[in-house]
Amino acid sequence: MRVGCPKEIKNNEYRVGLTPGSVREYVAHGHEVIVETNAGVAIDADDGVYQAAGAKIVPTAKDVFDQSDMIVKVKEPQPSEWAMLREGQLLYTYLHLAPDPEQTKGLVESGCTAVAYETVTDDHGGLPLLAPMSEVAGRLAIQAGATALQKANGGRGVLLGGVPGVLPGKVTVIGGGVVGLNAAKMAVGLGADVTILDRSIPRLRQLDDIFNGRVHTRYSTIEALEQEVFSADVVVGAVLVAGAAAPKLVTREMLSGMKKAAVIVDVAIDQGGCFETSHATTHSDPTYEVDGIIHYCVANMPGAVPVTSAHALNNATLHYGLQLADKGLQAIAEDRHLRAGLNVHRGRITNAPVAEALGYDLAEPAAVLQVA
């Protein structure tokens, strides 16, 4: 198969879909790999490194899309990219379709087959291709929140770790999954006073054991959520409903009860955000203020640390990517975890949460896959 990797074009996105190490693996499996020039410069991999790994370098994204049977990316295709997709072409990347009707329409009209990293599953009920970027984003959330909290950046002027004789800042983490766990680890490491809210009692028990009393855990009721959000200096939104739009847990009305110039970091913004007042921002303009509360809602947080995140992402995506390259649609038909990742196929929506969120008729993956 001809596997293509274009350069990412989303605002300040520096990751790359295929590292040179991944290129070597595809080539070793007998595939041709086509990479857009300078696709990997932000991870210290120039065209020469890719050529040494066995890739063919082409000058434009159009060359990649025109010459490839399968496109491997990081972020969802932008309008200029979904216009280059064609019927029968495989797309393997993050999509986050539920809050994005325009992209969904573009993919449906292209006729491509789109597998979304964020809905591929594993035997343990996890989301293995989402997990590494959730780890990165969770850790970055505390760095971002601490920076936004500085007075010069519009925040309250609180040091999260405090100093002897002065109480530390308070961090509230909504959601105890991968993002929440990693955010709490970073916040605890800085010396902050940390509370995690979740609705899974078994998960709260796990978190209590992991942190050995260094964080507070609370079952997430309306009352508990209000109390913790109102008392926080930084609130991290770390709620995920796989494939679906994130629930709006913090309303605009609740902002009036928060400390003035407190900071919200909405890591769920890729799925629409879990704060009613959230809208996506970029690394070049990451924050805005609503009712005196600073909002940080960058939709591609791991793009800020591409050397770390591109390699972490490739470690996770390579296994399934090679299956797709080796077997094509047969890989999706045979592997239920890849079928869970199938979101769009030849003009049909094949993921239930996406179909429900955007009003499409659901096409069951097993029914629409026609494998010879």
Coordinates of C-alpha atoms in Angstrom, one line a residue:
M1 CA 0.0 0.0 0.0
R2 CA 1.1 3.6 -0.6
V3 CA 1.0 5.3 2.8
G4 CA 1.1 9.1 2.9
C5 CA 1.9 11.6 5.6
P6 CA 1.2 15.3 5.0
K7 CA 2.6 18.1 7.1
E8 CA 0.1 19.3 9.7
I9 CA -1.5 22.7 9.0
K10 CA -3.7 23.3 12.1
N11 CA -2.6 26.5 14.0
N12 CA 0.7 25.8 15.8
E13 CA 0.4 22.1 15.3
Y14 CA 4.0 20.7 15.2
R15 CA 3.4 16.9 15.6
V16 CA 3.7 14.5 12.6
G17 CA 1.6 11.5 11.8
L18 CA 4.6 9.3 11.0
T19 CA 8.0 9.6 12.7
P20 CA 11.1 8.2 10.8
G21 CA 11.0 5.2 13.1
S22 CA 7.4 4.4 12.0
V23 CA 8.3 4.9 8.4
R24 CA 11.0 2.2 8.7
E25 CA 8.3 -0.2 10.1
Y26 CA 5.9 0.5 7.2
V27 CA 8.7 0.1 4.7
A28 CA 9.8 -3.2 6.4
H29 CA 6.2 -4.4 5.8
G30 CA 6.6 -3.8 2.1
H31 CA 4.7 -0.5 1.8
E32 CA 5.7 2.7 0.0
V33 CA 5.7 5.8 2.3
I34 CA 5.2 9.3 0.9
V35 CA 6.0 12.2 3.1
E36 CA 5.5 15.9 2.5
T37 CA 8.6 18.0 2.6
N38 CA 9.4 19.4 6.1
A39 CA 6.6 17.4 7.7
G40 CA 8.9 16.4 10.6
V41 CA 11.1 19.5 11.1
A42 CA 9.6 20.3 14.4
I43 CA 10.6 16.9 15.9
D44 CA 14.1 17.4 14.6
A45 CA 13.6 15.1 11.6
D46 CA 14.4 16.7 8.3
D47 CA 13.8 15.3 4.8
G48 CA 17.1 13.5 4.8
V49 CA 16.2 11.6 7.9
Y50 CA 12.9 10.5 6.3
Q51 CA 14.7 9.5 3.1
A52 CA 17.2 7.4 5.1
A53 CA 14.2 5.7 6.7
G54 CA 12.9 4.8 3.2
A55 CA 10.4 7.5 2.6
K56 CA 9.7 9.3 -0.7
I57 CA 9.6 13.1 -0.2
V58 CA 7.1 15.1 -2.2
P59 CA 6.7 18.9 -2.4
T60 CA 3.1 19.5 -1.5
A61 CA 0.2 18.0 0.5
K62 CA -1.7 17.5 -2.8
D63 CA 1.1 15.2 -4.0
V64 CA 0.7 13.2 -0.8
F65 CA -3.1 12.9 -1.1
D66 CA -3.0 12.2 -4.8
Q67 CA -0.4 9.4 -4.6
S68 CA -1.5 7.7 -1.4
D69 CA -4.0 4.9 -0.7
M70 CA -3.9 5.7 3.0
I71 CA -3.3 9.0 4.8
V72 CA -1.8 9.1 8.3
K73 CA -2.2 12.4 10.2
V74 CA -2.4 13.7 13.7
K75 CA -5.2 16.3 13.8
E76 CA -8.5 16.3 12.0
P77 CA -8.3 17.3 8.3
Q78 CA -8.8 21.0 7.7
P79 CA -11.1 22.1 4.8
S80 CA -8.3 22.2 2.3
E81 CA -7.4 18.6 3.2
W82 CA -10.8 17.0 3.3
A83 CA -11.3 18.5 -0.2
M84 CA -8.4 16.3 -1.3
L85 CA -9.7 13.1 0.1
R86 CA -11.3 10.7 -2.4
E87 CA -13.6 7.7 -2.4
G88 CA -11.9 4.5 -1.3
Q89 CA -9.0 6.3 0.4
L90 CA -8.2 5.4 4.0
L91 CA -7.8 8.2 6.6
Y92 CA -6.2 7.4 9.9
T93 CA -6.1 10.3 12.4
Y94 CA -7.8 12.1 15.2
L95 CA -11.3 13.3 14.1
H96 CA -13.4 14.4 17.0
L97 CA -16.5 14.6 14.8
A98 CA -19.3 14.9 17.3
P99 CA -18.9 18.7 17.8
D100 CA -17.8 19.3 14.2
P101 CA -20.6 19.1 11.7
E102 CA -18.6 20.8 8.9
Q103 CA -15.7 18.4 9.0
T104 CA -18.2 15.5 9.2
K105 CA -20.0 16.7 6.1
G106 CA -16.7 17.1 4.3
L107 CA -15.6 13.5 5.1
V108 CA -19.0 12.1 4.2
E109 CA -19.0 13.9 0.8
S110 CA -15.4 12.7 0.1
G111 CA -16.4 9.0 0.2
C112 CA -13.3 8.2 2.2
T113 CA -13.0 5.6 4.9
A114 CA -12.0 7.4 8.2
V115 CA -10.7 5.7 11.3
A116 CA -10.5 7.9 14.3
Y117 CA -7.7 7.4 16.8
E118 CA -10.0 8.5 19.7
T119 CA -12.5 5.7 19.3
V120 CA -10.3 2.7 18.7
T121 CA -10.6 0.4 21.7
D122 CA -8.6 -2.3 23.4
D123 CA -9.3 -5.6 25.3
H124 CA -9.4 -3.7 28.6
G125 CA -12.1 -1.3 27.5
G126 CA -9.6 1.6 27.1
L127 CA -8.9 4.0 24.3
P128 CA -5.2 3.2 23.5
L129 CA -4.6 5.8 20.8
L130 CA -6.2 8.6 22.8
A131 CA -4.4 7.7 26.1
P132 CA -0.9 9.0 25.3
M133 CA -2.1 12.4 24.2
S134 CA -4.4 12.5 27.2
E135 CA -1.4 11.9 29.4
V136 CA 0.4 14.8 27.7
A137 CA -2.6 17.1 27.8
G138 CA -3.3 16.3 31.4
R139 CA 0.2 17.2 32.4
L140 CA 0.2 20.3 30.2
A141 CA -3.1 21.5 31.7
I142 CA -1.4 22.3 35.0
Q143 CA 1.5 24.1 33.3
A144 CA -1.0 26.1 31.3
G145 CA -3.2 26.8 34.3
A146 CA -0.3 27.9 36.5
T147 CA 0.9 30.3 33.8
A148 CA -2.6 31.7 33.2
L149 CA -3.0 32.2 37.0
Q150 CA -0.1 34.7 37.0
K151 CA -1.3 38.3 37.5
A152 CA 0.6 39.5 34.4
N153 CA -1.4 37.0 32.4
G154 CA -4.8 38.1 33.8
G155 CA -5.0 35.5 36.6
R156 CA -5.4 35.8 40.4
G157 CA -1.7 36.0 41.1
V158 CA -1.6 32.7 43.1
L159 CA 1.4 30.4 43.1
L160 CA 0.0 26.9 43.0
G161 CA 2.6 25.4 45.3
G162 CA 2.4 28.3 47.8
V163 CA 5.4 28.9 50.1
P164 CA 6.1 28.2 53.8
G165 CA 3.5 30.2 55.8
V166 CA 1.2 30.8 52.8
L167 CA -1.4 28.3 51.7
P168 CA -1.0 26.6 48.2
G169 CA -3.4 27.2 45.4
K170 CA -6.4 24.9 45.0
V171 CA -6.8 22.8 41.9
T172 CA -10.1 21.0 41.1
V173 CA -10.0 18.3 38.5
I174 CA -13.3 17.2 37.0
G175 CA -12.9 13.7 35.8
G176 CA -10.6 11.0 37.1
G177 CA -9.6 9.3 33.8
V178 CA -6.2 9.5 32.1
V179 CA -6.3 13.3 31.7
G180 CA -7.5 13.8 35.3
L181 CA -4.9 11.4 36.7
N182 CA -2.0 13.1 34.9
A183 CA -3.3 16.6 35.8
A184 CA -3.5 15.6 39.4
K185 CA 0.0 14.1 39.4
M186 CA 1.5 17.4 38.1
A187 CA -0.5 19.6 40.5
V188 CA 0.5 17.4 43.5
G189 CA 4.1 17.6 42.3
L190 CA 3.9 21.4 42.4
G191 CA 2.5 21.3 45.9
A192 CA -1.1 22.4 45.1
D193 CA -4.2 21.4 47.1
V194 CA -5.9 19.0 44.7
T195 CA -9.4 17.6 44.5
I196 CA -10.6 15.1 41.9
L197 CA -14.3 14.6 41.1
D198 CA -15.7 11.5 39.4
R199 CA -18.8 9.5 39.3
S200 CA -17.2 6.1 39.4
I201 CA -16.7 4.9 43.0
P202 CA -14.2 2.2 42.0
R203 CA -12.2 4.8 40.1
L204 CA -12.2 7.1 43.2
R205 CA -10.9 4.2 45.2
Q206 CA -8.1 3.6 42.7
L207 CA -7.2 7.3 42.8
D208 CA -7.2 7.3 46.6
D209 CA -4.8 4.4 46.6
I210 CA -2.6 5.9 43.8
F211 CA -2.1 9.2 45.7
N212 CA -2.1 7.7 49.2
G213 CA -4.0 10.6 50.7
R214 CA -2.2 13.4 48.8
V215 CA -5.4 14.4 46.9
H216 CA -9.0 14.7 48.0
T217 CA -11.5 12.6 46.0
R218 CA -15.2 13.4 45.8
Y219 CA -18.2 11.8 44.2
S220 CA -19.4 14.3 41.6
T221 CA -22.8 15.6 42.5
I222 CA -24.2 19.0 41.6
E223 CA -23.5 20.2 45.1
A224 CA -19.9 18.8 45.3
L225 CA -19.1 20.2 41.8
E226 CA -20.3 23.7 42.8
Q227 CA -18.3 23.6 46.1
E228 CA -15.1 22.5 44.5
V229 CA -15.4 24.8 41.4
F230 CA -16.2 27.8 43.6
S231 CA -13.3 27.3 45.9
A232 CA -10.7 26.6 43.2
D233 CA -7.9 28.7 41.7
V234 CA -7.6 26.4 38.7
V235 CA -10.4 24.1 37.4
V236 CA -9.4 21.4 34.9
G237 CA -12.1 19.9 32.7
A238 CA -11.1 16.3 32.1
V239 CA -14.4 14.6 31.2
L240 CA -14.7 12.2 28.3
V241 CA -17.6 10.3 26.7
A242 CA -15.9 8.3 24.0
G243 CA -16.8 9.7 20.6
A244 CA -19.6 11.9 21.9
A245 CA -19.8 15.6 22.7
A246 CA -18.6 16.4 26.2
P247 CA -21.3 17.1 28.7
K248 CA -21.6 20.8 29.8
L249 CA -21.0 20.3 33.6
V250 CA -20.1 23.9 34.5
T251 CA -22.7 26.5 33.4
R252 CA -22.1 30.2 32.8
E253 CA -24.2 30.9 35.8
M254 CA -21.7 29.0 38.0
L255 CA -18.9 31.3 36.9
S256 CA -20.3 34.1 39.1
G257 CA -19.6 31.9 42.2
M258 CA -16.0 31.3 41.3
K259 CA -13.0 33.4 42.6
K260 CA -12.4 36.3 40.3
A261 CA -9.6 35.7 37.8
A262 CA -9.6 32.0 38.5
V263 CA -8.6 29.8 35.6
I264 CA -10.5 27.2 33.6
V265 CA -8.5 24.7 31.5
D266 CA -10.9 22.7 29.3
V267 CA -9.0 19.7 28.1
A268 CA -12.3 18.3 26.7
I269 CA -12.5 21.1 24.1
D270 CA -11.7 18.6 21.2
Q271 CA -15.1 17.1 22.0
G272 CA -16.8 20.5 22.4
G273 CA -15.7 21.2 26.0
C274 CA -17.3 20.5 29.4
F275 CA -17.8 24.2 30.3
E276 CA -20.7 26.0 28.8
T277 CA -18.6 29.1 28.1
S278 CA -15.8 27.2 26.3
H279 CA -14.8 27.7 22.7
A280 CA -11.7 26.4 21.0
T281 CA -8.6 28.6 21.1
T282 CA -5.1 28.2 19.7
H283 CA -1.5 28.2 21.0
S284 CA -1.0 31.7 19.4
D285 CA -4.0 33.1 21.3
P286 CA -4.7 30.6 24.1
T287 CA -6.9 32.4 26.6
Y288 CA -10.0 34.6 26.9
E289 CA -12.1 36.0 29.7
V290 CA -15.8 35.4 30.5
D291 CA -17.4 37.0 33.5
G292 CA -14.0 37.5 35.1
I293 CA -12.8 33.9 34.7
I294 CA -9.8 33.1 32.5
H295 CA -10.5 30.3 30.0
Y296 CA -7.7 28.2 28.4
C297 CA -9.2 26.1 25.7
V298 CA -6.5 25.1 23.2
A299 CA -7.8 22.3 21.1
N300 CA -4.4 20.7 20.3
M301 CA -2.5 21.1 23.6
P302 CA 0.1 18.3 22.9
G303 CA 1.1 20.1 19.7
A304 CA 3.1 22.4 21.9
V305 CA 5.5 19.6 22.8
P306 CA 5.9 17.7 19.5
V307 CA 9.1 16.0 20.2
T308 CA 7.5 14.2 23.2
S309 CA 4.0 13.9 21.9
A310 CA 4.7 12.8 18.3
H311 CA 6.8 9.9 19.5
A312 CA 4.3 8.9 22.2
L313 CA 1.5 9.0 19.6
N314 CA 3.4 6.9 17.1
N315 CA 4.1 4.3 19.7
A316 CA 0.4 3.9 20.1
T317 CA -0.8 4.2 16.5
L318 CA 1.8 2.1 14.7
H319 CA 0.3 -1.3 15.5
Y320 CA -3.1 -0.5 14.1
G321 CA -1.7 1.5 11.3
L322 CA 0.3 -1.4 10.0
Q323 CA -2.8 -3.6 10.2
L324 CA -4.6 -1.1 8.0
A325 CA -1.8 -0.9 5.5
D326 CA -1.3 -4.7 5.4
K327 CA -4.9 -5.7 5.1
G328 CA -6.9 -2.6 4.1
L329 CA -10.7 -2.9 4.9
Q330 CA -10.2 -6.5 5.8
A331 CA -8.3 -5.3 8.9
I332 CA -11.3 -3.4 10.1
A333 CA -13.7 -6.3 9.3
E334 CA -11.5 -8.7 11.3
D335 CA -10.6 -6.5 14.3
R336 CA -13.4 -5.2 16.5
H337 CA -11.2 -2.6 18.0
L338 CA -10.5 -1.1 14.6
R339 CA -14.2 -1.3 13.8
A340 CA -14.8 0.8 16.9
G341 CA -12.5 3.3 15.4
L342 CA -14.4 3.4 12.1
N343 CA -16.4 6.7 12.0
V344 CA -17.1 7.3 8.3
H345 CA -17.2 4.8 5.4
R346 CA -18.2 5.7 1.8
G347 CA -20.6 8.5 2.8
R348 CA -22.1 6.8 5.8
I349 CA -21.6 7.6 9.6
T350 CA -20.6 4.4 11.4
N351 CA -20.1 5.6 14.9
A352 CA -23.2 5.8 17.1
P353 CA -22.3 8.8 19.3
V354 CA -21.3 10.8 16.2
A355 CA -24.5 9.9 14.4
E356 CA -26.6 10.8 17.5
A357 CA -24.8 14.1 18.1
L358 CA -25.1 15.3 14.5
G359 CA -28.4 13.7 13.4
Y360 CA -27.1 11.2 10.9
D361 CA -28.6 7.7 10.3
L362 CA -26.2 5.2 11.8
A363 CA -24.7 2.6 9.5
E364 CA -23.4 -0.4 11.4
P365 CA -19.7 -1.0 10.5
A366 CA -20.3 -4.8 9.9
A367 CA -23.1 -4.0 7.5
V368 CA -21.3 -1.4 5.4
L369 CA -17.9 -3.1 5.0
Q370 CA -17.8 -4.9 1.8
V371 CA -14.6 -7.0 1.8
A372 CA -13.8 -9.4 -1.0

